[in-house]
Amino acid sequence: MTPTHAKSPLVFTSNPLDRASEMRSDANWLGAKRAEPQARFLLFWKLQPLLLGPEAEEATEFYLVDGASLQRVNDAATQEVFLGLDGESPYFAADISVLEYPIATLKTDSRYRESHFRDARAALEVLPIGQTAILGQAKALLDWHARHRFCSVCGSATISLDGGYRRECPSCKAGHFPRTDPAAIMLVIDGDRCLLARNKRFGVAHNHSALAGFVEPGESIEECVRREVFEEVGIRVGNVLYVASQPWPFPSSMMIGCFAEAISDKIQVDGSEIVSARWFEKETVKKMLAGSEIDGVRLPRPIAIAFHLIKAWVEG
Amino acid sequence: MTPTHAKSPLVFTSNPLDRASEMRSDANWLGAKRAEPQARFLLFWKLQPLLLGPEAEEATEFYLVDGASLQRVNDAATQEVFLGLDGESPYFAADISVLEYPIATLKTDSRYRESHFRDARAALEVLPIGQTAILGQAKALLDWHARHRFCSVCGSATISLDGGYRRECPSCKAGHFPRTDPAAIMLVIDGDRCLLARNKRFGVAHNHSALAGFVEPGESIEECVRREVFEEVGIRVGNVLYVASQPWPFPSSMMIGCFAEAISDKIQVDGSEIVSARWFEKETVKKMLAGSEIDGVRLPRPIAIAFHLIKAWVEG
């Protein structure tokens, strides 16, 4: 049996916590865990995690606080979620977006002096891999709470339950659960060539990548891959091979990475989402992966599953 | 490259329609399509599709109506979604749940006399495979609309746009998209044995199956498989191999079918969700797949991806 997980762990995977999901609905257990002195809280302000040290730090980690420290900066009601257990330490994430100037507030407390909030994407680049996974879990959940305060069935305000893994409507009794949107990302392959495309949304960090799109209701992964590739570049796909998956909490996707075997080769870009697409020889891609910019083409960085798909193909 | 899609198409896959997703946001195009004489409507009453012929029919198909017929039974506002194009024919689904006695109403029109509404699960068993896919697409979308009439951000009533693939809040301007929940389903394998378990929710149609659970925020497919297996039966999993996927619109899942290689073998069931679990030899499973009930164990039916996972392992 061949392992299907990537050999080098992807950002947002390899979560070291035991989610203890069977315990979440036990409010007494959760309350006791929260009150333990070894409980740790990861603070988020407007979806930015609190990190250790000064802002210029290039390798750092979470600034985890205990319950007493959390109490000082935030005794107002705020969203909390239970993340899991690290050995005997229960981990929680707390949203303190209600504070207007959190860093100023925090810095009046000496324990927070050496800390800063960093944009979640930027934090990816400086955190150890296991902490990126905790970041992804926490950010996806807090973002979901922030955008799901009301019942989609009847419009009433809902409440958070089960350590933040459920919301319930007191009015119509509907239950609501955190959302995860499956998206397929696929490297289209034609023998020794692969297809890389420029999406009009791509910025300066990279300008060419694999194609991608959300799985629609009533669609298998393979059907999604074939539809997206045909819609975006006019290529017909035969076999689809699953390679790896990556949570991508911007805001709540799960990227499902595949190879897509082309059975036609004439490219016709849709012009709306994809502005250009080309076939690239494996030798050229190898040089670009090693850092070269060829004809102005820059590939995605290692934080993205697209990089790993391209690498797996080049090395395969 | 090995194809990862199942050899025999799974129920809810193989959708023959061109979703024409790039055209959905063009209200003029959609309005013109809807008005064409070749436009066809699949009617749903409380999520049950309208099928051709009498209720006892064991192999049947959709009772598709044209716009003029739809107008007769339902001139009240109702949810419609655009499904796609079948050649030159645009397909739509229309929710006529607002009618109190739809069959009685329909039967006053001679064109509806030979038709009936059938429970969606039961319809699976009698429709051609491509129509099960259209059924899944339509049911998932109509169900989503029925449960997402209000904005989860601010609680205001929302409106349907883009042929039913988007809702928008006129008050806070938030956009809302159809939901698809990824779930992993995994056959745990230990050499020539596989693990089958009895979930307390299983009824009489089958009583043992593969394990399954929803992918959580911040989790890869592989992490979900390992967590669910450990939580439910106490077995540690090493390699995970993706096999196939199946949309399962009850209400909106996408089942991601995997083999999970056990690296421990002592079973400890959670007792809450899983009430019993056992290792089964391949020879025994082969007989059960062929229809035998052994020790009272009944496997899932071919409509479920679990059946195909078990079959792929037995035949592999």
PDB file of C-alpha atoms in Angstrom, chain B residues 9-288:
ATOM      1  CA  PRO B   9     -19.962   4.291 -11.414  1.00  0.00           C
ATOM      2  CA  LEU B  10     -21.175   5.091  -7.954  1.00  0.00           C
ATOM      3  CA  VAL B  11     -24.691   6.301  -7.311  1.00  0.00           C
ATOM      4  CA  PHE B  12     -24.767  10.150  -7.402  1.00  0.00           C
ATOM      5  CA  THR B  13     -21.787  10.295  -9.786  1.00  0.00           C
ATOM      6  CA  SER B  14     -21.640  10.428 -13.614  1.00  0.00           C
ATOM      7  CA  ASN B  15     -23.743  13.543 -14.002  1.00  0.00           C
ATOM      8  CA  PRO B  16     -24.464  13.923 -17.741  1.00  0.00           C
ATOM      9  CA  LEU B  17     -25.249  17.654 -17.517  1.00  0.00           C
ATOM     10  CA  ASP B  18     -22.907  20.465 -18.482  1.00  0.00           C
ATOM     11  CA  ARG B  19     -23.237  22.688 -15.380  1.00  0.00           C
ATOM     12  CA  ALA B  20     -22.329  25.765 -17.491  1.00  0.00           C
ATOM     13  CA  SER B  21     -21.209  27.389 -14.256  1.00  0.00           C
ATOM     14  CA  GLU B  22     -19.563  30.308 -16.059  1.00  0.00           C
ATOM     15  CA  MET B  23     -23.018  31.373 -17.407  1.00  0.00           C
ATOM     16  CA  ARG B  24     -25.008  31.220 -14.154  1.00  0.00           C
ATOM     17  CA  SER B  25     -24.302  34.762 -13.077  1.00  0.00           C
ATOM     18  CA  ASP B  26     -25.732  36.114 -16.347  1.00  0.00           C
ATOM     19  CA  ALA B  27     -29.382  36.693 -15.398  1.00  0.00           C
ATOM     20  CA  ASN B  28     -30.371  37.500 -18.990  1.00  0.00           C
ATOM     21  CA  TRP B  29     -28.873  34.272 -20.332  1.00  0.00           C
ATOM     22  CA  LEU B  30     -30.532  32.279 -17.562  1.00  0.00           C
ATOM     23  CA  GLY B  31     -33.912  33.949 -18.094  1.00  0.00           C
ATOM     24  CA  ALA B  32     -33.758  33.222 -21.826  1.00  0.00           C
ATOM     25  CA  LYS B  33     -32.839  29.576 -21.164  1.00  0.00           C
ATOM     26  CA  ARG B  34     -35.682  29.211 -18.692  1.00  0.00           C
ATOM     27  CA  ALA B  35     -38.166  30.514 -21.258  1.00  0.00           C
ATOM     28  CA  GLU B  36     -37.081  28.137 -24.031  1.00  0.00           C
ATOM     29  CA  PRO B  37     -39.678  25.512 -25.001  1.00  0.00           C
ATOM     30  CA  GLN B  38     -37.077  22.769 -24.514  1.00  0.00           C
ATOM     31  CA  ALA B  39     -36.433  23.839 -20.878  1.00  0.00           C
ATOM     32  CA  ARG B  40     -37.183  21.002 -18.452  1.00  0.00           C
ATOM     33  CA  PHE B  41     -38.057  21.138 -14.770  1.00  0.00           C
ATOM     34  CA  LEU B  42     -37.489  18.453 -12.192  1.00  0.00           C
ATOM     35  CA  LEU B  43     -40.087  18.931  -9.452  1.00  0.00           C
ATOM     36  CA  PHE B  44     -39.403  18.334  -5.771  1.00  0.00           C
ATOM     37  CA  TRP B  45     -41.945  18.281  -2.987  1.00  0.00           C
ATOM     38  CA  LYS B  46     -40.335  18.239   0.468  1.00  0.00           C
ATOM     39  CA  LEU B  47     -37.104  17.013  -1.170  1.00  0.00           C
ATOM     40  CA  GLN B  48     -38.861  14.125  -2.927  1.00  0.00           C
ATOM     41  CA  PRO B  49     -38.445  14.033  -6.720  1.00  0.00           C
ATOM     42  CA  LEU B  50     -41.371  13.574  -9.105  1.00  0.00           C
ATOM     43  CA  LEU B  51     -40.982  10.293 -10.982  1.00  0.00           C
ATOM     44  CA  LEU B  52     -42.726   8.779 -13.974  1.00  0.00           C
ATOM     45  CA  GLY B  53     -45.435   6.147 -13.656  1.00  0.00           C
ATOM     46  CA  PRO B  54     -47.097   4.491 -10.670  1.00  0.00           C
ATOM     47  CA  GLU B  55     -45.431   4.238  -7.279  1.00  0.00           C
ATOM     48  CA  ALA B  56     -44.761   0.513  -7.542  1.00  0.00           C
ATOM     49  CA  GLU B  57     -42.457   0.936 -10.543  1.00  0.00           C
ATOM     50  CA  GLU B  58     -39.057  -0.659  -9.893  1.00  0.00           C
ATOM     51  CA  ALA B  59     -37.172   1.048 -12.698  1.00  0.00           C
ATOM     52  CA  THR B  60     -38.252   4.477 -13.721  1.00  0.00           C
ATOM     53  CA  GLU B  61     -37.017   7.988 -14.431  1.00  0.00           C
ATOM     54  CA  PHE B  62     -37.709  11.642 -13.705  1.00  0.00           C
ATOM     55  CA  TYR B  63     -41.049  13.072 -14.711  1.00  0.00           C
ATOM     56  CA  LEU B  64     -39.657  16.199 -16.344  1.00  0.00           C
ATOM     57  CA  VAL B  65     -42.119  18.965 -17.121  1.00  0.00           C
ATOM     58  CA  ASP B  66     -41.922  21.996 -19.367  1.00  0.00           C
ATOM     59  CA  GLY B  67     -42.344  25.608 -18.267  1.00  0.00           C
ATOM     60  CA  ALA B  68     -46.036  25.772 -19.223  1.00  0.00           C
ATOM     61  CA  SER B  69     -46.844  22.708 -17.086  1.00  0.00           C
ATOM     62  CA  LEU B  70     -44.858  24.072 -14.177  1.00  0.00           C
ATOM     63  CA  GLN B  71     -46.805  27.323 -14.386  1.00  0.00           C
ATOM     64  CA  ARG B  72     -50.107  25.480 -13.948  1.00  0.00           C
ATOM     65  CA  VAL B  73     -49.232  23.789 -10.685  1.00  0.00           C
ATOM     66  CA  ASN B  74     -47.210  26.530  -9.166  1.00  0.00           C
ATOM     67  CA  ASP B  75     -47.481  30.189  -9.882  1.00  0.00           C
ATOM     68  CA  ALA B  76     -46.438  31.056  -6.333  1.00  0.00           C
ATOM     69  CA  ALA B  77     -42.826  32.015  -5.777  1.00  0.00           C
ATOM     70  CA  THR B  78     -40.710  28.948  -5.119  1.00  0.00           C
ATOM     71  CA  GLN B  79     -37.023  28.105  -5.105  1.00  0.00           C
ATOM     72  CA  GLU B  80     -35.559  27.196  -8.472  1.00  0.00           C
ATOM     73  CA  VAL B  81     -32.020  26.131  -9.304  1.00  0.00           C
ATOM     74  CA  PHE B  82     -30.300  25.790 -12.641  1.00  0.00           C
ATOM     75  CA  LEU B  83     -28.837  22.299 -13.043  1.00  0.00           C
ATOM     76  CA  GLY B  84     -27.140  22.542 -16.413  1.00  0.00           C
ATOM     77  CA  LEU B  85     -27.501  21.757 -20.088  1.00  0.00           C
ATOM     78  CA  ASP B  86     -28.364  18.411 -21.637  1.00  0.00           C
ATOM     79  CA  GLY B  87     -27.401  19.224 -25.205  1.00  0.00           C
ATOM     80  CA  GLU B  88     -29.795  22.050 -26.085  1.00  0.00           C
ATOM     81  CA  SER B  89     -32.153  21.421 -23.162  1.00  0.00           C
ATOM     82  CA  PRO B  90     -31.645  23.547 -20.048  1.00  0.00           C
ATOM     83  CA  TYR B  91     -32.508  21.660 -16.858  1.00  0.00           C
ATOM     84  CA  PHE B  92     -33.863  23.278 -13.711  1.00  0.00           C
ATOM     85  CA  ALA B  93     -35.092  21.946 -10.364  1.00  0.00           C
ATOM     86  CA  ALA B  94     -38.126  23.563  -8.773  1.00  0.00           C
ATOM     87  CA  ASP B  95     -39.166  23.214  -5.157  1.00  0.00           C
ATOM     88  CA  ILE B  96     -42.966  23.063  -4.931  1.00  0.00           C
ATOM     89  CA  SER B  97     -43.110  22.229  -1.220  1.00  0.00           C
ATOM     90  CA  VAL B  98     -45.478  25.192  -0.720  1.00  0.00           C
ATOM     91  CA  LEU B  99     -48.276  23.130  -2.283  1.00  0.00           C
ATOM     92  CA  GLU B 100     -50.236  21.266   0.333  1.00  0.00           C
ATOM     93  CA  TYR B 101     -51.365  18.226  -1.640  1.00  0.00           C
ATOM     94  CA  PRO B 102     -49.121  18.246  -4.669  1.00  0.00           C
ATOM     95  CA  ILE B 103     -50.183  14.932  -6.115  1.00  0.00           C
ATOM     96  CA  ALA B 104     -53.863  15.820  -5.861  1.00  0.00           C
ATOM     97  CA  THR B 105     -53.125  19.175  -7.493  1.00  0.00           C
ATOM     98  CA  LEU B 106     -50.983  17.622 -10.161  1.00  0.00           C
ATOM     99  CA  LYS B 107     -53.530  14.963 -11.009  1.00  0.00           C
ATOM    100  CA  THR B 108     -56.133  17.514 -11.990  1.00  0.00           C
ATOM    101  CA  ASP B 109     -53.766  18.054 -14.927  1.00  0.00           C
ATOM    102  CA  SER B 110     -53.808  15.070 -17.263  1.00  0.00           C
ATOM    103  CA  ARG B 111     -50.111  15.513 -17.969  1.00  0.00           C
ATOM    104  CA  TYR B 112     -49.274  14.621 -14.373  1.00  0.00           C
ATOM    105  CA  ARG B 113     -51.651  11.698 -13.999  1.00  0.00           C
ATOM    106  CA  GLU B 114     -48.964   9.059 -14.328  1.00  0.00           C
ATOM    107  CA  SER B 115     -46.472  10.400 -11.824  1.00  0.00           C
ATOM    108  CA  HIS B 116     -45.634  10.209  -8.136  1.00  0.00           C
ATOM    109  CA  PHE B 117     -43.278  11.740  -5.562  1.00  0.00           C
ATOM    110  CA  ARG B 118     -40.820   9.265  -4.108  1.00  0.00           C
ATOM    111  CA  ASP B 119     -38.505   9.518  -1.122  1.00  0.00           C
ATOM    112  CA  ALA B 120     -35.037  10.489  -2.399  1.00  0.00           C
ATOM    113  CA  ARG B 121     -33.285   7.430  -0.931  1.00  0.00           C
ATOM    114  CA  ALA B 122     -35.864   5.114  -2.449  1.00  0.00           C
ATOM    115  CA  ALA B 123     -35.572   6.978  -5.775  1.00  0.00           C
ATOM    116  CA  LEU B 124     -31.868   6.103  -5.861  1.00  0.00           C
ATOM    117  CA  GLU B 125     -32.717   2.483  -6.312  1.00  0.00           C
ATOM    118  CA  VAL B 126     -34.965   2.970  -9.330  1.00  0.00           C
ATOM    119  CA  LEU B 127     -33.297   5.719 -11.367  1.00  0.00           C
ATOM    120  CA  PRO B 128     -30.604   5.349 -14.042  1.00  0.00           C
ATOM    121  CA  ILE B 129     -27.138   6.260 -12.710  1.00  0.00           C
ATOM    122  CA  GLY B 130     -26.904   9.639 -14.494  1.00  0.00           C
ATOM    123  CA  GLN B 131     -30.275  10.676 -13.075  1.00  0.00           C
ATOM    124  CA  THR B 132     -29.162   9.760  -9.553  1.00  0.00           C
ATOM    125  CA  ALA B 133     -26.381  12.321 -10.062  1.00  0.00           C
ATOM    126  CA  ILE B 134     -28.856  15.004 -11.142  1.00  0.00           C
ATOM    127  CA  LEU B 135     -31.023  14.033  -8.172  1.00  0.00           C
ATOM    128  CA  GLY B 136     -28.066  14.497  -5.819  1.00  0.00           C
ATOM    129  CA  GLN B 137     -27.169  17.870  -7.298  1.00  0.00           C
ATOM    130  CA  ALA B 138     -30.769  19.134  -7.135  1.00  0.00           C
ATOM    131  CA  LYS B 139     -31.540  17.768  -3.680  1.00  0.00           C
ATOM    132  CA  ALA B 140     -28.361  19.143  -2.107  1.00  0.00           C
ATOM    133  CA  LEU B 141     -29.071  22.593  -3.544  1.00  0.00           C
ATOM    134  CA  LEU B 142     -32.784  22.756  -2.666  1.00  0.00           C
ATOM    135  CA  ASP B 143     -32.067  21.477   0.838  1.00  0.00           C
ATOM    136  CA  TRP B 144     -29.393  24.163   1.257  1.00  0.00           C
ATOM    137  CA  HIS B 145     -31.798  26.896   0.150  1.00  0.00           C
ATOM    138  CA  ALA B 146     -34.506  25.640   2.509  1.00  0.00           C
ATOM    139  CA  ARG B 147     -32.119  25.862   5.466  1.00  0.00           C
ATOM    140  CA  HIS B 148     -30.313  29.074   4.479  1.00  0.00           C
ATOM    141  CA  ARG B 149     -33.016  31.669   3.950  1.00  0.00           C
ATOM    142  CA  PHE B 150     -31.400  33.986   6.514  1.00  0.00           C
ATOM    143  CA  CYS B 151     -27.983  35.618   6.689  1.00  0.00           C
ATOM    144  CA  SER B 152     -25.703  33.893   9.213  1.00  0.00           C
ATOM    145  CA  VAL B 153     -23.736  37.145   9.624  1.00  0.00           C
ATOM    146  CA  CYS B 154     -26.591  39.529  10.500  1.00  0.00           C
ATOM    147  CA  GLY B 155     -29.875  37.572  10.567  1.00  0.00           C
ATOM    148  CA  SER B 156     -31.618  39.331   7.632  1.00  0.00           C
ATOM    149  CA  ALA B 157     -33.567  37.460   4.949  1.00  0.00           C
ATOM    150  CA  THR B 158     -31.344  36.640   1.932  1.00  0.00           C
ATOM    151  CA  ILE B 159     -32.122  36.312  -1.780  1.00  0.00           C
ATOM    152  CA  SER B 160     -31.129  33.624  -4.275  1.00  0.00           C
ATOM    153  CA  LEU B 161     -28.849  34.573  -7.183  1.00  0.00           C
ATOM    154  CA  ASP B 162     -26.728  32.955  -9.907  1.00  0.00           C
ATOM    155  CA  GLY B 163     -29.256  30.260 -10.770  1.00  0.00           C
ATOM    156  CA  GLY B 164     -29.364  29.197  -7.119  1.00  0.00           C
ATOM    157  CA  TYR B 165     -25.591  28.887  -6.572  1.00  0.00           C
ATOM    158  CA  ARG B 166     -25.359  31.967  -4.368  1.00  0.00           C
ATOM    159  CA  ARG B 167     -27.478  33.782  -1.804  1.00  0.00           C
ATOM    160  CA  GLU B 168     -26.858  37.372  -0.882  1.00  0.00           C
ATOM    161  CA  CYS B 169     -27.820  39.484   2.103  1.00  0.00           C
ATOM    162  CA  PRO B 170     -29.417  42.775   0.982  1.00  0.00           C
ATOM    163  CA  SER B 171     -28.648  44.224   4.421  1.00  0.00           C
ATOM    164  CA  CYS B 172     -24.951  43.456   5.135  1.00  0.00           C
ATOM    165  CA  LYS B 173     -24.077  42.374   1.558  1.00  0.00           C
ATOM    166  CA  ALA B 174     -22.553  39.058   2.692  1.00  0.00           C
ATOM    167  CA  GLY B 175     -22.466  36.333   0.015  1.00  0.00           C
ATOM    168  CA  HIS B 176     -23.417  32.766   0.909  1.00  0.00           C
ATOM    169  CA  PHE B 177     -22.573  29.664  -1.101  1.00  0.00           C
ATOM    170  CA  PRO B 178     -23.972  26.116  -1.203  1.00  0.00           C
ATOM    171  CA  ARG B 179     -22.417  23.953   1.423  1.00  0.00           C
ATOM    172  CA  THR B 180     -20.624  20.638   0.891  1.00  0.00           C
ATOM    173  CA  ASP B 181     -19.321  18.790   3.946  1.00  0.00           C
ATOM    174  CA  PRO B 182     -16.325  16.538   3.322  1.00  0.00           C
ATOM    175  CA  ALA B 183     -16.505  13.250   5.223  1.00  0.00           C
ATOM    176  CA  ALA B 184     -13.975  10.432   5.232  1.00  0.00           C
ATOM    177  CA  ILE B 185     -15.103   6.806   5.052  1.00  0.00           C
ATOM    178  CA  MET B 186     -12.398   4.240   5.595  1.00  0.00           C
ATOM    179  CA  LEU B 187     -11.957   0.500   5.424  1.00  0.00           C
ATOM    180  CA  VAL B 188      -9.386  -0.382   8.092  1.00  0.00           C
ATOM    181  CA  ILE B 189      -7.130  -3.146   6.783  1.00  0.00           C
ATOM    182  CA  ASP B 190      -4.724  -5.443   8.610  1.00  0.00           C
ATOM    183  CA  GLY B 191      -3.224  -7.848   6.073  1.00  0.00           C
ATOM    184  CA  ASP B 192      -5.975 -10.271   5.042  1.00  0.00           C
ATOM    185  CA  ARG B 193      -8.478  -8.880   7.512  1.00  0.00           C
ATOM    186  CA  CYS B 194     -10.610  -5.796   7.466  1.00  0.00           C
ATOM    187  CA  LEU B 195     -12.521  -4.122  10.247  1.00  0.00           C
ATOM    188  CA  LEU B 196     -16.293  -3.761  10.029  1.00  0.00           C
ATOM    189  CA  ALA B 197     -18.298  -2.046  12.710  1.00  0.00           C
ATOM    190  CA  ARG B 198     -21.858  -1.611  13.827  1.00  0.00           C
ATOM    191  CA  ASN B 199     -22.930   1.990  14.319  1.00  0.00           C
ATOM    192  CA  LYS B 200     -25.816   2.426  16.718  1.00  0.00           C
ATOM    193  CA  ARG B 201     -27.670   4.358  13.990  1.00  0.00           C
ATOM    194  CA  PHE B 202     -27.603   1.461  11.502  1.00  0.00           C
ATOM    195  CA  GLY B 203     -31.007   0.046  10.677  1.00  0.00           C
ATOM    196  CA  VAL B 204     -32.084  -3.212   9.120  1.00  0.00           C
ATOM    197  CA  ALA B 205     -30.787  -2.747   5.559  1.00  0.00           C
ATOM    198  CA  HIS B 206     -27.229  -3.315   6.793  1.00  0.00           C
ATOM    199  CA  ASN B 207     -25.712  -3.669  10.223  1.00  0.00           C
ATOM    200  CA  HIS B 208     -21.952  -3.565   9.626  1.00  0.00           C
ATOM    201  CA  SER B 209     -19.922  -1.167   7.515  1.00  0.00           C
ATOM    202  CA  ALA B 210     -16.720   0.836   7.187  1.00  0.00           C
ATOM    203  CA  LEU B 211     -16.066   3.618   9.723  1.00  0.00           C
ATOM    204  CA  ALA B 212     -16.765   7.221   8.765  1.00  0.00           C
ATOM    205  CA  GLY B 213     -16.733  10.762  10.081  1.00  0.00           C
ATOM    206  CA  PHE B 214     -16.693  14.414   9.034  1.00  0.00           C
ATOM    207  CA  VAL B 215     -13.440  16.169   8.233  1.00  0.00           C
ATOM    208  CA  GLU B 216     -12.946  18.858  10.888  1.00  0.00           C
ATOM    209  CA  PRO B 217     -11.626  22.398  10.387  1.00  0.00           C
ATOM    210  CA  GLY B 218      -7.846  22.327  10.091  1.00  0.00           C
ATOM    211  CA  GLU B 219      -7.601  18.635   9.274  1.00  0.00           C
ATOM    212  CA  SER B 220      -6.262  16.820   6.204  1.00  0.00           C
ATOM    213  CA  ILE B 221      -8.081  13.737   4.893  1.00  0.00           C
ATOM    214  CA  GLU B 222      -5.351  11.501   6.317  1.00  0.00           C
ATOM    215  CA  GLU B 223      -5.515  13.151   9.756  1.00  0.00           C
ATOM    216  CA  CYS B 224      -9.283  12.764   9.772  1.00  0.00           C
ATOM    217  CA  VAL B 225      -9.000   9.049   8.934  1.00  0.00           C
ATOM    218  CA  ARG B 226      -6.461   8.417  11.709  1.00  0.00           C
ATOM    219  CA  ARG B 227      -8.450  10.409  14.290  1.00  0.00           C
ATOM    220  CA  GLU B 228     -11.807   8.815  13.509  1.00  0.00           C
ATOM    221  CA  VAL B 229     -10.440   5.264  13.540  1.00  0.00           C
ATOM    222  CA  PHE B 230      -8.647   5.806  16.838  1.00  0.00           C
ATOM    223  CA  GLU B 231     -11.663   7.517  18.438  1.00  0.00           C
ATOM    224  CA  GLU B 232     -14.181   4.938  17.300  1.00  0.00           C
ATOM    225  CA  VAL B 233     -12.313   1.629  17.653  1.00  0.00           C
ATOM    226  CA  GLY B 234      -8.953   2.427  19.322  1.00  0.00           C
ATOM    227  CA  ILE B 235      -6.887   1.254  16.329  1.00  0.00           C
ATOM    228  CA  ARG B 236      -3.813   3.197  15.168  1.00  0.00           C
ATOM    229  CA  VAL B 237      -3.590   3.817  11.417  1.00  0.00           C
ATOM    230  CA  GLY B 238      -0.408   4.317   9.374  1.00  0.00           C
ATOM    231  CA  ASN B 239      -0.778   4.671   5.615  1.00  0.00           C
ATOM    232  CA  VAL B 240      -3.987   5.999   4.122  1.00  0.00           C
ATOM    233  CA  LEU B 241      -4.849   5.288   0.486  1.00  0.00           C
ATOM    234  CA  TYR B 242      -7.526   7.278  -1.337  1.00  0.00           C
ATOM    235  CA  VAL B 243      -9.847   5.042  -3.386  1.00  0.00           C
ATOM    236  CA  ALA B 244     -12.880   7.016  -4.646  1.00  0.00           C
ATOM    237  CA  SER B 245     -15.372   9.718  -3.690  1.00  0.00           C
ATOM    238  CA  GLN B 246     -19.152   9.947  -3.760  1.00  0.00           C
ATOM    239  CA  PRO B 247     -21.531  12.869  -3.259  1.00  0.00           C
ATOM    240  CA  TRP B 248     -24.081  11.941  -0.589  1.00  0.00           C
ATOM    241  CA  PRO B 249     -26.799  14.604  -0.423  1.00  0.00           C
ATOM    242  CA  PHE B 250     -28.249  13.640   2.987  1.00  0.00           C
ATOM    243  CA  PRO B 251     -28.002  16.567   3.356  1.00  0.00           C
ATOM    244  CA  SER B 252     -24.749  17.717   1.738  1.00  0.00           C
ATOM    245  CA  SER B 253     -21.787  15.392   2.259  1.00  0.00           C
ATOM    246  CA  MET B 254     -18.982  14.390  -0.019  1.00  0.00           C
ATOM    247  CA  MET B 255     -17.790  10.952   1.046  1.00  0.00           C
ATOM    248  CA  ILE B 256     -14.055  10.445   0.556  1.00  0.00           C
ATOM    249  CA  GLY B 257     -13.393   6.697   0.495  1.00  0.00           C
ATOM    250  CA  CYS B 258     -10.008   5.400   1.712  1.00  0.00           C
ATOM    251  CA  PHE B 259      -8.169   2.286   2.776  1.00  0.00           C
ATOM    252  CA  ALA B 260      -6.562   2.747   6.214  1.00  0.00           C
ATOM    253  CA  GLU B 261      -3.620   0.480   7.081  1.00  0.00           C
ATOM    254  CA  ALA B 262      -3.802  -0.623  10.719  1.00  0.00           C
ATOM    255  CA  ILE B 263      -0.603  -0.550  12.775  1.00  0.00           C
ATOM    256  CA  SER B 264      -2.268  -1.946  15.901  1.00  0.00           C
ATOM    257  CA  ASP B 265      -5.028  -4.540  16.148  1.00  0.00           C
ATOM    258  CA  LYS B 266      -6.645  -4.427  19.573  1.00  0.00           C
ATOM    259  CA  ILE B 267     -10.197  -3.140  19.128  1.00  0.00           C
ATOM    260  CA  GLN B 268     -11.740  -0.888  21.754  1.00  0.00           C
ATOM    261  CA  VAL B 269     -15.092   0.489  20.636  1.00  0.00           C
ATOM    262  CA  ASP B 270     -16.156   3.933  21.811  1.00  0.00           C
ATOM    263  CA  GLY B 271     -19.527   2.564  22.932  1.00  0.00           C
ATOM    264  CA  SER B 272     -21.340   5.782  22.032  1.00  0.00           C
ATOM    265  CA  GLU B 273     -21.328   5.848  18.248  1.00  0.00           C
ATOM    266  CA  ILE B 274     -19.913   2.380  17.542  1.00  0.00           C
ATOM    267  CA  VAL B 275     -21.507  -0.449  19.464  1.00  0.00           C
ATOM    268  CA  SER B 276     -19.373  -3.305  18.130  1.00  0.00           C
ATOM    269  CA  ALA B 277     -16.503  -3.900  15.729  1.00  0.00           C
ATOM    270  CA  ARG B 278     -14.713  -7.025  14.510  1.00  0.00           C
ATOM    271  CA  TRP B 279     -11.938  -8.152  12.212  1.00  0.00           C
ATOM    272  CA  PHE B 280     -13.233 -10.170   9.237  1.00  0.00           C
ATOM    273  CA  GLU B 281     -11.173 -12.473   7.008  1.00  0.00           C
ATOM    274  CA  LYS B 282     -11.242 -11.681   3.298  1.00  0.00           C
ATOM    275  CA  GLU B 283     -12.873 -15.045   2.468  1.00  0.00           C
ATOM    276  CA  THR B 284     -15.736 -14.338   4.838  1.00  0.00           C
ATOM    277  CA  VAL B 285     -16.252 -10.843   3.444  1.00  0.00           C
ATOM    278  CA  LYS B 286     -16.291 -12.243  -0.099  1.00  0.00           C
ATOM    279  CA  LYS B 287     -19.230 -14.492   0.823  1.00  0.00           C
ATOM    280  CA  MET B 288     -21.079 -11.659   2.531  1.00  0.00           C
TER     281      MET B 288
END
